[in-house]
Short mmCIF file of C-alpha atoms in Angstrom, two decimals:
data_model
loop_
_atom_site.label_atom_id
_atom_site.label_comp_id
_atom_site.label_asym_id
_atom_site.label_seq_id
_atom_site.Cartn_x
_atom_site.Cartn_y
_atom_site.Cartn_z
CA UNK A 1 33.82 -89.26 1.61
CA UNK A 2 35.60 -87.22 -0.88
CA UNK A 3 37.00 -83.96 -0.72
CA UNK A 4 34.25 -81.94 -3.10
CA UNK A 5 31.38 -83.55 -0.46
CA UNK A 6 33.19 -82.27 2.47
CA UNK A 7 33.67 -78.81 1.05
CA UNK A 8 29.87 -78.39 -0.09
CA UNK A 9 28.73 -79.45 4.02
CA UNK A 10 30.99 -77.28 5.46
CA UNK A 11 29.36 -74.29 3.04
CA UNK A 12 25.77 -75.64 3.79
CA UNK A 13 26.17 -75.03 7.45
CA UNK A 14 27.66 -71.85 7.01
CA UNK A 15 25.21 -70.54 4.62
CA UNK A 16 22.02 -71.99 7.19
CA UNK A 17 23.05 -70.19 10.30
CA UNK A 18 22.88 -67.08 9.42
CA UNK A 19 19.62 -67.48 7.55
CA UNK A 20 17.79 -68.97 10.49
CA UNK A 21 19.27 -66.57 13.05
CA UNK A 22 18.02 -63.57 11.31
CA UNK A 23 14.42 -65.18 10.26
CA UNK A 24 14.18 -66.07 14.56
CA UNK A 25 15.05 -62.57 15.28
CA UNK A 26 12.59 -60.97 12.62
CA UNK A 27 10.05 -63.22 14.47
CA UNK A 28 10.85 -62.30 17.82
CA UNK A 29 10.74 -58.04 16.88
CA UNK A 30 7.55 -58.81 15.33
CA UNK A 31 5.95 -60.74 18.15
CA UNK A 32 7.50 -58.10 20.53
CA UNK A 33 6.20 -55.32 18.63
CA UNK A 34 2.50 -57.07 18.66
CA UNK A 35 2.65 -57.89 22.14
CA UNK A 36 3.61 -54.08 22.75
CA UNK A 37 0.73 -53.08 21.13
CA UNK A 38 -3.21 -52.77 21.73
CA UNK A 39 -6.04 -51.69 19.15
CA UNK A 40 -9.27 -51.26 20.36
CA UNK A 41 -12.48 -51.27 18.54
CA UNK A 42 -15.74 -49.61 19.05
CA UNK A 43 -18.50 -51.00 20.90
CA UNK A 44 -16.25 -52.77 23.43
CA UNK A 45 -14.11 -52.06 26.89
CA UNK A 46 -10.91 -53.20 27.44
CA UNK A 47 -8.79 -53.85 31.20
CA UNK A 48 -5.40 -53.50 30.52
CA UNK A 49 -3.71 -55.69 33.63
CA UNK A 50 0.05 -54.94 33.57
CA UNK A 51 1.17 -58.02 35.80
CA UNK A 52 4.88 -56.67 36.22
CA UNK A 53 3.28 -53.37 38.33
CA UNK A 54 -0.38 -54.75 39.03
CA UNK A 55 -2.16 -51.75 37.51
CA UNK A 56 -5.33 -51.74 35.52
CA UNK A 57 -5.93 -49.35 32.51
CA UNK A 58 -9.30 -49.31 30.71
CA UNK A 59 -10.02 -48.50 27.28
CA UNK A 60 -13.39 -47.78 26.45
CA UNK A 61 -12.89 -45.94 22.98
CA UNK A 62 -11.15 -47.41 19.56
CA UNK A 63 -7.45 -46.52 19.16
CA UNK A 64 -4.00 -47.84 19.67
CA UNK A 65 -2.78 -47.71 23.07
CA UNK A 66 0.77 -49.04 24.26
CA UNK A 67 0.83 -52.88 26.70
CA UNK A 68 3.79 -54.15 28.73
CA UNK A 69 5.04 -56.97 25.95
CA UNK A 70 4.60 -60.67 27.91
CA UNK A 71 3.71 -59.38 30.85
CA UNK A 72 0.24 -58.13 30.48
CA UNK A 73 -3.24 -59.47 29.89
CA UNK A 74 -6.38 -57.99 28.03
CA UNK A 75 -9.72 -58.84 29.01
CA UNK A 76 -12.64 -57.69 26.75
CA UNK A 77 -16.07 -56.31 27.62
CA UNK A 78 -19.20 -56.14 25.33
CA UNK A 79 -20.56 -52.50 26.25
CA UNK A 80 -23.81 -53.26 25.28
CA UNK A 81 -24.82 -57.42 26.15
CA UNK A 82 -28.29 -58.64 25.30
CA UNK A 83 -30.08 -61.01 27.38
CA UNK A 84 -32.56 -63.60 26.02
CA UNK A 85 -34.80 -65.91 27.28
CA UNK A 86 -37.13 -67.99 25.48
CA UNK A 87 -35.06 -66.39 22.20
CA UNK A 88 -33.80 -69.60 20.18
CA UNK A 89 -32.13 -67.66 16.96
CA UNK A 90 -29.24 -65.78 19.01
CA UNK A 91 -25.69 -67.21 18.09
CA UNK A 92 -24.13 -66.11 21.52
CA UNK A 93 -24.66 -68.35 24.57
CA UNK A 94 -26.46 -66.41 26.86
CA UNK A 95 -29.09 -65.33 24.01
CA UNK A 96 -30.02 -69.36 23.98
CA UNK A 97 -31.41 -69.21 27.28
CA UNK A 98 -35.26 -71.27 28.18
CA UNK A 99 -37.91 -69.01 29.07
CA UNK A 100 -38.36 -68.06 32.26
CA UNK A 101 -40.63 -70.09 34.63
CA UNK A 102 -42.79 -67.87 37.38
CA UNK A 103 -45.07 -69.15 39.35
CA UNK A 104 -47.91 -66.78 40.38
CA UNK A 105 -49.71 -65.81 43.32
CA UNK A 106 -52.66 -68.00 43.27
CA UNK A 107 -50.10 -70.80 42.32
CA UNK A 108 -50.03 -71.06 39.11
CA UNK A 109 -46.78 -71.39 36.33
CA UNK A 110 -46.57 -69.64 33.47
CA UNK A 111 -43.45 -69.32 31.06
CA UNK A 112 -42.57 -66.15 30.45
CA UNK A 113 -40.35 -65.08 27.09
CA UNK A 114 -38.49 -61.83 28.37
CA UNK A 115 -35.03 -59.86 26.65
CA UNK A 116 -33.01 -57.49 28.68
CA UNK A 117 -30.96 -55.09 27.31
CA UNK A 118 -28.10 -54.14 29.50
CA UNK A 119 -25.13 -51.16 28.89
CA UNK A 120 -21.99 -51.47 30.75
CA UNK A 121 -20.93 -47.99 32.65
CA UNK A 122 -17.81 -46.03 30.82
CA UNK A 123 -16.33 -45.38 34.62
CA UNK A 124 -13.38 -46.27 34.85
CA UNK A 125 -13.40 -47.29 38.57
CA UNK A 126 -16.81 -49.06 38.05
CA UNK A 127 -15.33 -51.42 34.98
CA UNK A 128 -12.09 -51.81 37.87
CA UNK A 129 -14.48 -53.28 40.18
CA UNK A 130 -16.60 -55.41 37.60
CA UNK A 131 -13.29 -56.60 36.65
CA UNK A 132 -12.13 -57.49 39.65
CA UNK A 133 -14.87 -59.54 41.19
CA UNK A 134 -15.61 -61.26 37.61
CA UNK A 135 -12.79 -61.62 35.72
CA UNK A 136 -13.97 -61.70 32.73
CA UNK A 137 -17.15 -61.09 29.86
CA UNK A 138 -18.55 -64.31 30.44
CA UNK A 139 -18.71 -64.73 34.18
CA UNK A 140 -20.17 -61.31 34.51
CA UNK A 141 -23.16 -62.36 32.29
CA UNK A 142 -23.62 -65.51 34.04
CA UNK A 143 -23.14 -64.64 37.29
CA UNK A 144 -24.57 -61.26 37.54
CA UNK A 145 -26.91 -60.27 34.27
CA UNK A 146 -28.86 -63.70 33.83
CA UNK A 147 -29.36 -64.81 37.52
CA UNK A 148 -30.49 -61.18 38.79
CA UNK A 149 -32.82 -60.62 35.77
CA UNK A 150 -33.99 -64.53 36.16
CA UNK A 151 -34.42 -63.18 40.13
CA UNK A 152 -36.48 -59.88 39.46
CA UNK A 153 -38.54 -61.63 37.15
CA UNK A 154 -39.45 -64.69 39.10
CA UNK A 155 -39.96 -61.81 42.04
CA UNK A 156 -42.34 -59.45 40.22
CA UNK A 157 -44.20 -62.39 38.78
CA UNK A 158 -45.58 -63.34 42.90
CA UNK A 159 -47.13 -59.73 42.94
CA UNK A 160 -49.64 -60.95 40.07
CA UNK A 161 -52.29 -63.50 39.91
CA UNK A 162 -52.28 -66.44 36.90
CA UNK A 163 -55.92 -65.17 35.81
CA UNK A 164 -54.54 -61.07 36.21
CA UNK A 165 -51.90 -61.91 34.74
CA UNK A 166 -52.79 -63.34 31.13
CA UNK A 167 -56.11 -61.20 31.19
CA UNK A 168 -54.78 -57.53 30.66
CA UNK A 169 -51.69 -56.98 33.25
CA UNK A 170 -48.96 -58.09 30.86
CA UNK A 171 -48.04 -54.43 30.03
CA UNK A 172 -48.33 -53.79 33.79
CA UNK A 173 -46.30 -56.46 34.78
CA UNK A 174 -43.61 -55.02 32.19
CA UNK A 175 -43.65 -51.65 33.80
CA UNK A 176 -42.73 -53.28 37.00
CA UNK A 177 -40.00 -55.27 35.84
CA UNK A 178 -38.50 -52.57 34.46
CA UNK A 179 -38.79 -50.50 37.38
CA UNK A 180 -37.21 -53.38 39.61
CA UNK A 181 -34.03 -53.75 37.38
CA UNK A 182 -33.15 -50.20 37.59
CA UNK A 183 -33.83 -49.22 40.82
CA UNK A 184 -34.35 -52.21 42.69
CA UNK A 185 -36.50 -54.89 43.91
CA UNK A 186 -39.51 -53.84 46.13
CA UNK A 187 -39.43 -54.70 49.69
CA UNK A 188 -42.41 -56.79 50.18
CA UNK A 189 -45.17 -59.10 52.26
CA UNK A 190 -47.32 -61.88 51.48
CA UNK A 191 -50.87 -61.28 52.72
CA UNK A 192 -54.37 -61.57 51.51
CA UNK A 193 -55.58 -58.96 49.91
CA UNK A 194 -59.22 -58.75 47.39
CA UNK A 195 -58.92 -58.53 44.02
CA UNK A 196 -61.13 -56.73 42.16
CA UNK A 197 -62.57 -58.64 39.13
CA UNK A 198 -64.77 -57.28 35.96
CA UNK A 199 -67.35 -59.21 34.45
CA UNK A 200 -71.01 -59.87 33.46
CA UNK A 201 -73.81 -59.89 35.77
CA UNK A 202 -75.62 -63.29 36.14
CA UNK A 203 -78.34 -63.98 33.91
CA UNK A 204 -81.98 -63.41 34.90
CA UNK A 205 -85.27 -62.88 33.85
CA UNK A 206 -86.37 -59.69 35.63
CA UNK A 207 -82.56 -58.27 35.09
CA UNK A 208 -82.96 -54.95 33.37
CA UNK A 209 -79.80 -54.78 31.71
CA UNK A 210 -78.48 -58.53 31.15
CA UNK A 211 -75.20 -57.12 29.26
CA UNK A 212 -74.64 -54.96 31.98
CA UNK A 213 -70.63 -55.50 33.72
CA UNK A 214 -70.58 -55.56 37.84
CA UNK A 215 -67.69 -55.95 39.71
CA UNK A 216 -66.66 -58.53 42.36
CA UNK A 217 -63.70 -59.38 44.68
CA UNK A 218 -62.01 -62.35 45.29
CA UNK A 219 -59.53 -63.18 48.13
CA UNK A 220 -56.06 -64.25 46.92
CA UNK A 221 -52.47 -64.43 48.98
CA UNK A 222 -50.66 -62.19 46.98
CA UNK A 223 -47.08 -60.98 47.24
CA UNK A 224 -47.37 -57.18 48.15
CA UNK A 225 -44.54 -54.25 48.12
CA UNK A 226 -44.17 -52.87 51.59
CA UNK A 227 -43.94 -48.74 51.55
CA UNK A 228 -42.45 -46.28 54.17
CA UNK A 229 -43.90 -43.55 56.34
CA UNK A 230 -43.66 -41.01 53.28
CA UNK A 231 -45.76 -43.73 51.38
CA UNK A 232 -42.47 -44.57 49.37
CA UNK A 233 -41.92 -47.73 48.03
CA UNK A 234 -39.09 -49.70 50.06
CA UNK A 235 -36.32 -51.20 48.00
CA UNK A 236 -33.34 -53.98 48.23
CA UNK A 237 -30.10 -53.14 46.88
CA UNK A 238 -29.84 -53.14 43.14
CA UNK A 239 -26.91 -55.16 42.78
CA UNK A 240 -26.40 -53.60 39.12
CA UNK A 241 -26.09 -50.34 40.39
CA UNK A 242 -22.83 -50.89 42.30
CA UNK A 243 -21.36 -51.13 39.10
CA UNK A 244 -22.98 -48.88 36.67
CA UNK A 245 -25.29 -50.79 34.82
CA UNK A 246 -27.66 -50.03 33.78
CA UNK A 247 -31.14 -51.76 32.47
CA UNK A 248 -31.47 -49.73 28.79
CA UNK A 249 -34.36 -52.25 27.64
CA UNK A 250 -37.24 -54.83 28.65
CA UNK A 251 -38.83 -56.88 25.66
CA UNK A 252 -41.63 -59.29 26.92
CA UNK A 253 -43.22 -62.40 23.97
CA UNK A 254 -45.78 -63.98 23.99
CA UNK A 255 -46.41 -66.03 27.14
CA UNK A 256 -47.92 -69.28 27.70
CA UNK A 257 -49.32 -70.49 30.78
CA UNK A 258 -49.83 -74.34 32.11
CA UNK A 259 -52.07 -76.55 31.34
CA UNK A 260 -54.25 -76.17 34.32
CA UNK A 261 -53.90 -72.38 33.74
CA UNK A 262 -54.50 -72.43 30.24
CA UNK A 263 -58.21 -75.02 30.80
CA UNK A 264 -59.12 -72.72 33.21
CA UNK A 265 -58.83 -69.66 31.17
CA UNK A 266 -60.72 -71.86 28.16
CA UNK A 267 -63.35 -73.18 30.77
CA UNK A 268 -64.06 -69.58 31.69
CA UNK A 269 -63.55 -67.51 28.55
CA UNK A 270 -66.62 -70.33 27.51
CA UNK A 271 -68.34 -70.14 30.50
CA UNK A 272 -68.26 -66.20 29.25
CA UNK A 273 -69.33 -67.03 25.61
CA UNK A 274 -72.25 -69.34 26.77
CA UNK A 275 -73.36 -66.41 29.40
CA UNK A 276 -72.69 -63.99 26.26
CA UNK A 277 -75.11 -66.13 24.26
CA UNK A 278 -77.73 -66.80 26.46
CA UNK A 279 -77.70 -62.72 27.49
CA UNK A 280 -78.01 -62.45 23.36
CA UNK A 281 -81.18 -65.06 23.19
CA UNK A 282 -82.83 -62.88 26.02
CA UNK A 283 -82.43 -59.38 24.78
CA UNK A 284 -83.27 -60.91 21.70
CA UNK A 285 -86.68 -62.26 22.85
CA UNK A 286 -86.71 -58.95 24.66
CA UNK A 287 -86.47 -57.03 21.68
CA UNK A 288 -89.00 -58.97 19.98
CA UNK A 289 -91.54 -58.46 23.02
CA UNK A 290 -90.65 -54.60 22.73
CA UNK A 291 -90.78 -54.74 18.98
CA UNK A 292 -94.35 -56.07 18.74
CA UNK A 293 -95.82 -53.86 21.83
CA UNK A 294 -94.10 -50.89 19.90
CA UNK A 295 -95.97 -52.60 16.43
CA UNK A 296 -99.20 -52.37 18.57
CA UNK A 297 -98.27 -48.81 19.97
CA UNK A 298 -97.23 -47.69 16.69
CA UNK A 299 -101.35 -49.46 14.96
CA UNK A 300 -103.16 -47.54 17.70
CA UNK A 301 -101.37 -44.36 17.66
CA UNK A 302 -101.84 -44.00 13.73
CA UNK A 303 -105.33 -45.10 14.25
CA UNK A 304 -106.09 -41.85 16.43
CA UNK A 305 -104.04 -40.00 14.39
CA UNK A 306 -106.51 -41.34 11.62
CA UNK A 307 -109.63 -40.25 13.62
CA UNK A 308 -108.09 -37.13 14.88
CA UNK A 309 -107.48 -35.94 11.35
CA UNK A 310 -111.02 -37.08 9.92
CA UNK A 311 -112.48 -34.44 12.31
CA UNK A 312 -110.22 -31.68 11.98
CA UNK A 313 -110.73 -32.24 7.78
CA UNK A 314 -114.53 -31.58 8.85
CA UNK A 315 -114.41 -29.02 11.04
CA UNK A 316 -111.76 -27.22 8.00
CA UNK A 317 -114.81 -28.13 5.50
CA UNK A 318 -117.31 -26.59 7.50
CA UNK A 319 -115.00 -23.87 8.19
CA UNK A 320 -114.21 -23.47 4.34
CA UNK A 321 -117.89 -23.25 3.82
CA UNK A 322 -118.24 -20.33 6.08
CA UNK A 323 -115.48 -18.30 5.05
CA UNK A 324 -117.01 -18.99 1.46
CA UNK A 325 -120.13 -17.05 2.11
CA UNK A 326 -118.61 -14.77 3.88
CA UNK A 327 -116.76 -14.02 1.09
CA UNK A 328 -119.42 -13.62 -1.13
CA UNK A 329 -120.84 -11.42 0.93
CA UNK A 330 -118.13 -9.14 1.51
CA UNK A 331 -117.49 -9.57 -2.03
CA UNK A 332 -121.49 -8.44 -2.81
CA UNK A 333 -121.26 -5.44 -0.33
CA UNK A 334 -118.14 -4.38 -2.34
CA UNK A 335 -119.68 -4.35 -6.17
CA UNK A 336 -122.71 -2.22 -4.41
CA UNK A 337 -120.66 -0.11 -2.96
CA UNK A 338 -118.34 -0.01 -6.07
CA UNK A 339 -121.30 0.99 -8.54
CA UNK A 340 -122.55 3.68 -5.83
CA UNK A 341 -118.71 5.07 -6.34
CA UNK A 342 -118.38 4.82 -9.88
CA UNK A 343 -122.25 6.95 -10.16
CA UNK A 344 -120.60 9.87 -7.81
CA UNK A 345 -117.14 9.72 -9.81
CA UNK A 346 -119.20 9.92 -13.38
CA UNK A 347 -121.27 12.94 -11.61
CA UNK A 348 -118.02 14.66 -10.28
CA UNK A 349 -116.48 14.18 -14.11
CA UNK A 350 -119.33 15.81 -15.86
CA UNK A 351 -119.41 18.67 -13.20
CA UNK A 352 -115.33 18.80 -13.70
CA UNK A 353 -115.31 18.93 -17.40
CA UNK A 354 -118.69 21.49 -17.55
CA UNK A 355 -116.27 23.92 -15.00
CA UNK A 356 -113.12 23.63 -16.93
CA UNK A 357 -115.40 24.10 -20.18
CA UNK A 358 -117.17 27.14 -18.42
CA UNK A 359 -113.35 28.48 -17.42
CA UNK A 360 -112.23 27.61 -20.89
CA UNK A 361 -114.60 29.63 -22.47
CA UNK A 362 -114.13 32.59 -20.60
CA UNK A 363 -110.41 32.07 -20.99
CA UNK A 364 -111.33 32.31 -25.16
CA UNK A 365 -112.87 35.61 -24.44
CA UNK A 366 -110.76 37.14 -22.69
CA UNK A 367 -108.05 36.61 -24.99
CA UNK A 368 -109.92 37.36 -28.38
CA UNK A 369 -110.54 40.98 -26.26
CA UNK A 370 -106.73 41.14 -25.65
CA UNK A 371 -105.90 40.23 -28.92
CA UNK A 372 -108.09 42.40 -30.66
CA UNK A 373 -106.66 45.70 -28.53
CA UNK A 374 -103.15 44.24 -29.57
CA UNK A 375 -104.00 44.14 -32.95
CA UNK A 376 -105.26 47.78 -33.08
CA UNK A 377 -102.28 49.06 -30.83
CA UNK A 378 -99.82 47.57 -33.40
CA UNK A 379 -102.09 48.97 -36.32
CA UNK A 380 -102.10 52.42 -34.78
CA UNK A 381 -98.19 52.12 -34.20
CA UNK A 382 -97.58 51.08 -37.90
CA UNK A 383 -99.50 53.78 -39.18
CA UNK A 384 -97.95 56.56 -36.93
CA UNK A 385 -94.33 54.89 -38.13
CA UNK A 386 -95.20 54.93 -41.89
CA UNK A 387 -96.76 58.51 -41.58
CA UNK A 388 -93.36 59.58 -40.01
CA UNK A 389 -91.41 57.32 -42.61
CA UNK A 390 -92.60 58.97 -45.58
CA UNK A 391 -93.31 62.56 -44.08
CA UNK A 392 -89.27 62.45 -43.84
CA UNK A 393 -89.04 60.76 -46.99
CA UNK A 394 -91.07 63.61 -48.61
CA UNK A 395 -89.03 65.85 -46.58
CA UNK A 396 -85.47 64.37 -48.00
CA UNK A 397 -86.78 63.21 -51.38
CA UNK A 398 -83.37 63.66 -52.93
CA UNK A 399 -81.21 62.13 -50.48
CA UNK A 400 -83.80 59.09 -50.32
CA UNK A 401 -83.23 58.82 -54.39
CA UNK A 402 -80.08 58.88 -54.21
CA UNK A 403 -79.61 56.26 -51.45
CA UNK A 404 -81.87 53.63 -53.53
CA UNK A 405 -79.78 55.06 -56.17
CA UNK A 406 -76.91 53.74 -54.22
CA UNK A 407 -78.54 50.58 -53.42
CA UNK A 408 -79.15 49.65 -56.95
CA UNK A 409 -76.28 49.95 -58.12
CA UNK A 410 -73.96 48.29 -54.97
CA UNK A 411 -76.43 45.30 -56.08
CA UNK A 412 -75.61 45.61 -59.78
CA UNK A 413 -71.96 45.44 -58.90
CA UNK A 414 -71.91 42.73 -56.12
CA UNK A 415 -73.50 40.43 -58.97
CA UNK A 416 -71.63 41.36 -61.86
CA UNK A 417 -67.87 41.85 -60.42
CA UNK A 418 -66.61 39.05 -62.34
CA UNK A 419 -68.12 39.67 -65.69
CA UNK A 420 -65.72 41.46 -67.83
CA UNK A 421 -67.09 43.32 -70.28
CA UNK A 422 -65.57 45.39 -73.56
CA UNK A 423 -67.00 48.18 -74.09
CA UNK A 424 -66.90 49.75 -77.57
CA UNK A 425 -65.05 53.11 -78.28
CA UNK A 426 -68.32 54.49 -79.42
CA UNK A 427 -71.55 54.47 -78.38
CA UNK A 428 -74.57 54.71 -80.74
CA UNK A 429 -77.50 56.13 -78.75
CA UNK A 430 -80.93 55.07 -80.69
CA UNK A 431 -83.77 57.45 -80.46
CA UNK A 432 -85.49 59.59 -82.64
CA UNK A 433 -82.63 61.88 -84.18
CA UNK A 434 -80.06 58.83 -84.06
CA UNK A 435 -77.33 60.84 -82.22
CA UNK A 436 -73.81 59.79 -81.80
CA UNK A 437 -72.35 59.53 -78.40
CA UNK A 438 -68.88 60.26 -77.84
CA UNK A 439 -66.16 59.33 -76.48
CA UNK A 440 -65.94 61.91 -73.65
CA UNK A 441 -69.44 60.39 -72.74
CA UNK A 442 -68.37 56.84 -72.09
CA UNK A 443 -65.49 58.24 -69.70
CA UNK A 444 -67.99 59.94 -68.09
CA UNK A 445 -70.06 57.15 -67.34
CA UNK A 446 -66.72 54.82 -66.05
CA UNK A 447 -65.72 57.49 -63.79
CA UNK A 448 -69.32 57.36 -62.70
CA UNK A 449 -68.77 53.29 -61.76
CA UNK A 450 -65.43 54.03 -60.50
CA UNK A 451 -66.41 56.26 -57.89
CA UNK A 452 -69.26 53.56 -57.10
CA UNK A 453 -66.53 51.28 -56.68
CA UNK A 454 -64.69 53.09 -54.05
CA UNK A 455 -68.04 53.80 -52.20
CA UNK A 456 -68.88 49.97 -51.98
CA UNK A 457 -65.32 49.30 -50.74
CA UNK A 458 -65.19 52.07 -48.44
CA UNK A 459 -68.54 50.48 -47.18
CA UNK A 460 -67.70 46.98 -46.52
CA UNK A 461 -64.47 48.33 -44.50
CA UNK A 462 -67.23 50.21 -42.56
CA UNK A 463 -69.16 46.90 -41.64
CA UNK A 464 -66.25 44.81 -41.03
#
């Protein structure tokens, strides 16, 4: 080997030591640091078991929580665990479970699809002493959940007949299930008890009522709960309850029963359609029976009707006939009587209108008398008025004059007030010597109208 390869190994080592030291000791922080470490996620419950000190912690919520590195294990806990039997689409082990196979009091086996729904307790102390006697998730569901609800089941399914059972106390049956989980399974007996059955009365021909339901009772051996001297129901221990469990949910399927079971069920549920039938056929020909007696009832009854209505039409004829003359007689009675009124009412008229007449007449009379001594009153007034009138007037003649005077002339100047009028500077009076007025006589005569002016001025002040 040459010098140059020599050198390049001896740098090659040096170079790889390093390297791999400080990848191993990245590794072994990391795995430290993970194994110090514990997230928890929802839905779950974790037992912390530190083995250097032997404690247990539980975790029940989601977080990160601090774990002795190495020296501790983790076991995990579903908080809620579904049980399933008869269920074949589950992925988890104890959801692939067969159904459950009961055998019932009168003997016979029926399988019975059933889920349970369980939820772990958040106690502390409880999930301590789950943990403790179990170990782990799986052994508690095997050993406790499946084989107690398997038990209970199994149990509760003695207390019912095959034929009860599958014929209406499924959702009974349920309730007691239910009731078992959670609080226990019933202390109980086997005896012989009667059980009560529904069903149809036997067929017969001088049954009133064919469709009519009796009851009857049967003698079985049935499994029955025992109860104290309070009348409470006595219980076993519920082994769930120890540790906190509790039963959240009970889903029953459909159920299916054996073959014996299931021919009996078919042999009677025909044995019911036949009876069914045959009940239909008689009330049938019963109906018919009824239906032509009530066809008969129904002639005869519209036949007296018939009759009964012929003679009351002919007792309402004669009737009618009566009332007719009657009628006519009241009806005679009343024009008689009505021409015997209408004679007295003329009379009474003509002896009304000769009295008003007669009081008319001397009504005429007696006015034309007052009239005619009005007339000659107002005469004689006139004439004693006009005597005095013109006895003053001959008394005043000049003042009389010379108010028409006045008169005549407040006339002449209320109509011709607007009319201007020139009058010439001289005044030609005609007559026989054709003398000249003058001037001095026309002034006299305007003076004349003015001082007619001021009197008709002073006079309508007066009136207004």
């Amino acid at each position: 080997m040459d010098m140059k390869t020599q050198v390049a190994g001896n740098l090659k080592k040096k170079v790889s030591v390093p390297l791999v030291a400080g990848i191993l000791g990245t590794a072994a922080v990391l795995g430290l640091l993970n194994n110090s470490v514990l997230m928890t996620d929802a839905g779950y419950t974790y037992v912390h078991q530190n083995n250097l000190t032997g404690e247990l912690d539980v975790f029940s919520e989601p977080g990160i929580h601090f774990r002795m590195p190495f020296l501790s294990k983790i076991t995990k806990y579903d908080q809620v665990i579904t049980v399933s039997y008869g269920n074949t689409t589950g992925e988890d082990f104890y959801q692939r479970l067969p159904a459950i196979q009961a055998r019932f009091a009168d003997t016979y086996i029926g399988n019975i699809p059933v889920t349970f729904r369980f939820k772990l307790s958040l106690n502390p102390e409880s999930v301590i002493k789950m943990h403790r006697e179990f170990r782990n998730n799986s052994n508690l569901i095997d050993a406790l959940l499946v084989k107690n609800a398997r038990n209970v089941t199994v149990i509760t399914a003695t207390q019912y007949t095959g034929e009860e059972f599958f014929q209406g106390g499924l959702n009974q049956f349920k309730t007691q299930l239910g009731d078992q989980l959670r609080d226990g399974i019933y202390m109980t007996e086997r005896k012989q008890v009667e059980v009560e059955q529904i069903d149809l009365a036997p067929v017969g021909v001088n049954q009133a009522n064919s469709n009519k339901l009796q009851r009857t009772q049967q003698l079985v051996w049935k499994t029955v709960p025992v109860f104290d001297a309070d009348g409470n129901l006595k219980r076993q221990d519920n082994p769930l309850q120890q540790y906190g469990i509790a039963v959240t949910q009970v889903t029953i399927g459909d159920p299916s029963p054996e073959e014996q079971l299931n021919k009996l069920l078919m042999d009677k549920k025909r044995l019911v359609a036949d009876r069914i039938r045959a009940i239909q056929e008689q009330e049938t020909s019963k109906a018919q029976a009824e239906t032509e007696q009530l066809r008969k009832e129904i002639q005869r009854t519209r036949e007296v009707q018939d009759a009964q209505r012929n003679k009351e039409l002919a007792i309402i004829s004669q009737q009618k006939e009566v009332e007719i003359a009657r009628q006519i007689a009241e009806r005679e009675i009343v024009e008689v009587e009505k021409k015997k009124r209408l004679a007295e009412v003329d009379k009474e008229k003509e002896l009304a209108i000769a009295e008003a007449n007669l009081a008319i007449q001397k009504a005429n009379a007696l006015s034309a008398e007052y009239e005619a001594k009005a007339i000659l009153a107002k005469g004689r007034a006139e004439a004693v008025v006009l005597k005095a009138k013109y006895d003053a007037y001959g008394a005043n003649r000049d003042v009389y004059l010379a108010e028409l005077n006045r008169d005549v002339s407040t006339a002449l100047y209320n109509n011709l007030k607007n009319y201007q009028v020139e009058m010439p500077k001289n005044y030609f009076g005609g007559g026989n010597g054709s003398k000249l007025t003058t001037n001095l006589d026309v002034i006299t005569g305007f003076g004349a109208l003015g001082m007619l002016d001021k009197t008709q001025k002073l006079t309508d002040e007066k009136q207004k």
